[in-house]
Amino acid sequence: MYKSNGIYKNAKVAFCIHNIAYQGRFARADFDLLNLPDSFLPSFDFIDGHVKPVLGRKINWMKTGIVESDLVLTVSPHYVKELTYGPDKGVELDGVLRTKPLEIGIVNGMDVYEWDPSTDKYTSVKYDATTVTEAKALNKERLQAEVGLPVDSSIPVIVFVGRLEEQKGSDILIAAIPEFVGENVQIIVLGTGKKKMEEELMQLEVKYPNIARGIAKFNVPLAHMMFAGSDFIIVPNSHLFITWRTC
């Protein structure tokens, strides 16, 4: 929108869609608060009909980002396909994306320096491919002690680290945990997100004190400990047809 001004005149804009659900929908009257020329209103204009009955005309920041950008990116080639699959998958922006398609799906990567287990500053016991078996048991015991679970390296530990929202399958995970009652297993869930899911998460250790722990906060050191000390990392997903973010 400011490309015509000064140093931005020849600039190119790339817009990356990480999660299509978070679009920034606001009342149409709020456009006046932006102090933009009326010529930009069509880029913002959006008919909100995802929740029936139709909620009326609004402004939509994500739609504007798509329309006004030179290049639209997202987090994987499969997510590119999913976003144009239909109004449910594209959350009503699938039509806009079909007129100005996503060109590149950049697969998520990992910082190999931050997550190098041989130098990880957040884990007590460092390891590499030759020492992982011995180190895993020790890191598991440190993890169990950290979250207040019974310390026993022979117990399989399952972890989840991520956003608490339907797209991540967090609701599926929380609902499934009671199925593990009676099994020789421990489950640790770390994440923030929807208030209802956070509350359900916090109740896990009340209901299953020797099996589960739910930590509703952003905690980088604990996330590192969980990956280093767990036996299984669970990645549930609510999409059945095209898995979000897969390669």
Tab-separated table of C-alpha atoms in Angstrom, residues 10 19 110 134 139 180 194 233:
chain	number	residue	atom	x	y	z
A	10	ASN	CA	10.376	-0.306	-6.318
A	19	ASN	CA	-2.371	-20.196	9.493
A	110	MET	CA	14.780	-26.533	12.207
A	134	GLU	CA	22.196	-43.911	27.725
A	139	ASN	CA	17.142	-36.997	30.349
A	180	PHE	CA	-4.319	-44.284	28.571
A	194	LYS	CA	-7.645	-21.442	23.184
A	233	ILE	CA	6.487	-37.116	20.149
